[in-house]
Coordinates of N, CA and C in Angstrom, one line a residue:
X1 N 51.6 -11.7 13.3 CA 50.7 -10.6 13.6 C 49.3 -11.0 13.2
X2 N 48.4 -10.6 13.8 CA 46.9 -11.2 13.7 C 46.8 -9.9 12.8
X3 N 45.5 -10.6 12.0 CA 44.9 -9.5 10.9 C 43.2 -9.4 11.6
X4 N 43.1 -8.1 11.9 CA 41.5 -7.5 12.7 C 40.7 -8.2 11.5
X5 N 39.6 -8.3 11.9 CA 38.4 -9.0 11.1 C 37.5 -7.7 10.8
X6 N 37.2 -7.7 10.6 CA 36.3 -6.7 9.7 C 34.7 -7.1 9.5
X7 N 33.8 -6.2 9.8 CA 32.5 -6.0 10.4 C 32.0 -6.3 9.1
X8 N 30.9 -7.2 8.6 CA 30.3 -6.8 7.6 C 29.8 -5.7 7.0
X9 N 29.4 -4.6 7.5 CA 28.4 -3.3 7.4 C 29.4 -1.9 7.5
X10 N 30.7 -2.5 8.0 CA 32.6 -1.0 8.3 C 31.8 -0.7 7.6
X11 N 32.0 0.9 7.5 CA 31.9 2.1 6.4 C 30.8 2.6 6.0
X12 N 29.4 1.9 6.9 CA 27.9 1.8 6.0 C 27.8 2.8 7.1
X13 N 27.1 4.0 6.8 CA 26.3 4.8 7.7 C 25.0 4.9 7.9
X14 N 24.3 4.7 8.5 CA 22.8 4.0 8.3 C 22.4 5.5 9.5
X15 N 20.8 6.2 8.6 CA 19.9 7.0 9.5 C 19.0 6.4 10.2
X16 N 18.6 6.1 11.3 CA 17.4 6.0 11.9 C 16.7 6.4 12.2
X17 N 15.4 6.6 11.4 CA 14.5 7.7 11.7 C 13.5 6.6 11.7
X18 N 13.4 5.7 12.5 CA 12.5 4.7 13.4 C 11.6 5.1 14.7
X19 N 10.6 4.5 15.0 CA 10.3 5.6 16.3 C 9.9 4.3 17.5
X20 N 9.6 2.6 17.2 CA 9.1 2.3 18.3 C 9.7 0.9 17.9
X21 N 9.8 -0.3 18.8 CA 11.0 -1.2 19.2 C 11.1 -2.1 17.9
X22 N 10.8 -2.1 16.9 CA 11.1 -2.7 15.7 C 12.5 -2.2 14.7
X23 N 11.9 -1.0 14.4 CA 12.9 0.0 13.8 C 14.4 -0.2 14.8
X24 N 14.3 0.7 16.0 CA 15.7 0.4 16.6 C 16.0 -0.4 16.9
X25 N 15.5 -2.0 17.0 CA 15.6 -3.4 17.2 C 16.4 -3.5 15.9
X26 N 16.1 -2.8 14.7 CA 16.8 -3.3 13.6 C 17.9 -2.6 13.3
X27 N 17.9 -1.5 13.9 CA 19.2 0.0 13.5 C 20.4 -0.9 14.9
X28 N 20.0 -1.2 15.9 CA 20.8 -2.1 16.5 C 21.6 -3.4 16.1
X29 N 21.1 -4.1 15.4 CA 21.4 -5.2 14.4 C 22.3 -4.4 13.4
X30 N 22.2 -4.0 13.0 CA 23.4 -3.2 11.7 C 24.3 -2.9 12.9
X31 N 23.7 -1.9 13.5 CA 25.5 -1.6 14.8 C 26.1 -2.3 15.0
X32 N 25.6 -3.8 15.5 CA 26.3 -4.8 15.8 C 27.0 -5.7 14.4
X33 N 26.7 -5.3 13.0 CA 26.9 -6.3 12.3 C 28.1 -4.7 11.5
X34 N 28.4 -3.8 12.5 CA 29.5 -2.5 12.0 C 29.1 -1.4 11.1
X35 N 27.8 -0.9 11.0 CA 27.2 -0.1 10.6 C 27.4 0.7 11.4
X36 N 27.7 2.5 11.0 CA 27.6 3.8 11.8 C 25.7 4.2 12.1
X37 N 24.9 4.2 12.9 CA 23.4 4.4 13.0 C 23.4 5.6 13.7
X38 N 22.9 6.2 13.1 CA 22.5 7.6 13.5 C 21.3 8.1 14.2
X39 N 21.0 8.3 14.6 CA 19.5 8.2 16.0 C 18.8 9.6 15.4
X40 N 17.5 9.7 15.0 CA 16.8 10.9 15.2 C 15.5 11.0 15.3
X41 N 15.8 11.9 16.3 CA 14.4 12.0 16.9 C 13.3 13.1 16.5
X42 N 12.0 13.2 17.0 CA 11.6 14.2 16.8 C 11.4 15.2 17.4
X43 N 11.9 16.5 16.8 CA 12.0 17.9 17.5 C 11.0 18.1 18.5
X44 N 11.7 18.8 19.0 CA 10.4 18.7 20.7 C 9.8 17.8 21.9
X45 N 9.7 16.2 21.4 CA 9.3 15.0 22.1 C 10.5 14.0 22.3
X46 N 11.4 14.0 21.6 CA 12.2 13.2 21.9 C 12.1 11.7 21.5
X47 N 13.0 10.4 22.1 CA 12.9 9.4 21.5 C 11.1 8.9 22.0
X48 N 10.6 8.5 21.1 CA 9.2 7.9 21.3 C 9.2 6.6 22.3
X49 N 10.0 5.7 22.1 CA 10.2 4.2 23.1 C 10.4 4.8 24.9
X50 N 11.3 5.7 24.6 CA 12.0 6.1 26.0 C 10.9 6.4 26.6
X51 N 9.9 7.6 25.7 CA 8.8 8.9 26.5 C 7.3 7.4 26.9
X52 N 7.1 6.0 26.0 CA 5.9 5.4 26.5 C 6.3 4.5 27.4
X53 N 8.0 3.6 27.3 CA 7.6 3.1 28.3 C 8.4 3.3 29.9
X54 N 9.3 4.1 29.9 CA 9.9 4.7 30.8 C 11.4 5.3 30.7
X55 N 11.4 6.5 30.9 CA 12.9 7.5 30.7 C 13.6 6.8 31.5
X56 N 14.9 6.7 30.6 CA 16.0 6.5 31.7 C 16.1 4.7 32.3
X57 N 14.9 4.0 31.5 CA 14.8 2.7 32.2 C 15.7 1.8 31.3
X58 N 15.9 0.7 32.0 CA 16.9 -0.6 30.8 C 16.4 -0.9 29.5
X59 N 15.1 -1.1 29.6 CA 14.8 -1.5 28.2 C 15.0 -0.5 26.7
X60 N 14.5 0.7 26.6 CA 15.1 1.3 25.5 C 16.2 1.8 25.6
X61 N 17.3 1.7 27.1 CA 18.6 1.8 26.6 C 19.4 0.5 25.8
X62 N 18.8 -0.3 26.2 CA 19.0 -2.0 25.4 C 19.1 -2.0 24.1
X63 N 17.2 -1.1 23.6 CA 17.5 -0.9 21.8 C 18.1 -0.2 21.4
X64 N 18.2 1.0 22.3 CA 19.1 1.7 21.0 C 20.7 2.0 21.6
X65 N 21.6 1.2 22.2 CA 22.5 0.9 22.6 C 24.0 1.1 21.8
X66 N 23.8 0.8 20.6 CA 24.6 1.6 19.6 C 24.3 2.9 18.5
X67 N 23.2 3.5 19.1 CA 22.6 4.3 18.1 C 23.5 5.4 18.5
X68 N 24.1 6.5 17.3 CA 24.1 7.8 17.9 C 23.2 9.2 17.7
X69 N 23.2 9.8 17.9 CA 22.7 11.2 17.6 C 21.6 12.0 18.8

């Protein structure tokens, strides 16, 4: 039986209250290294990367790709 490998970061719950491609460039890096990242935005405007450089386009689905909230 194979034994799962285990994420450096399992069990870390990390907030991101980052707003432009650095921050979630880095809250992305923990996701991938098994951190929980929690996405927050600000009330009323929304994610700031999405609203400058285009809704809905590839690139800020790219950064924040593991983020929740």
């Amino acid at each position: 039986m194979k034994k799962s490998k285990k994420n450096a970061l399992e069990g870390v719950r990390v907030l991101g209250i980052t707003r432009i491609i650095y921050g979630p460039w880095a809250a992305t890096l923990l996701a991938q290294l098994g951190a929980e990242v929690i996405h927050v935005e600000l009330p009323g405007s929304g994610d700031t990367l999405v609203r400058l450089v285009s809704p809905g386009g590839v690139f800020p689905r790219n950064i924040n790709r593991h983020e929740n909230g």
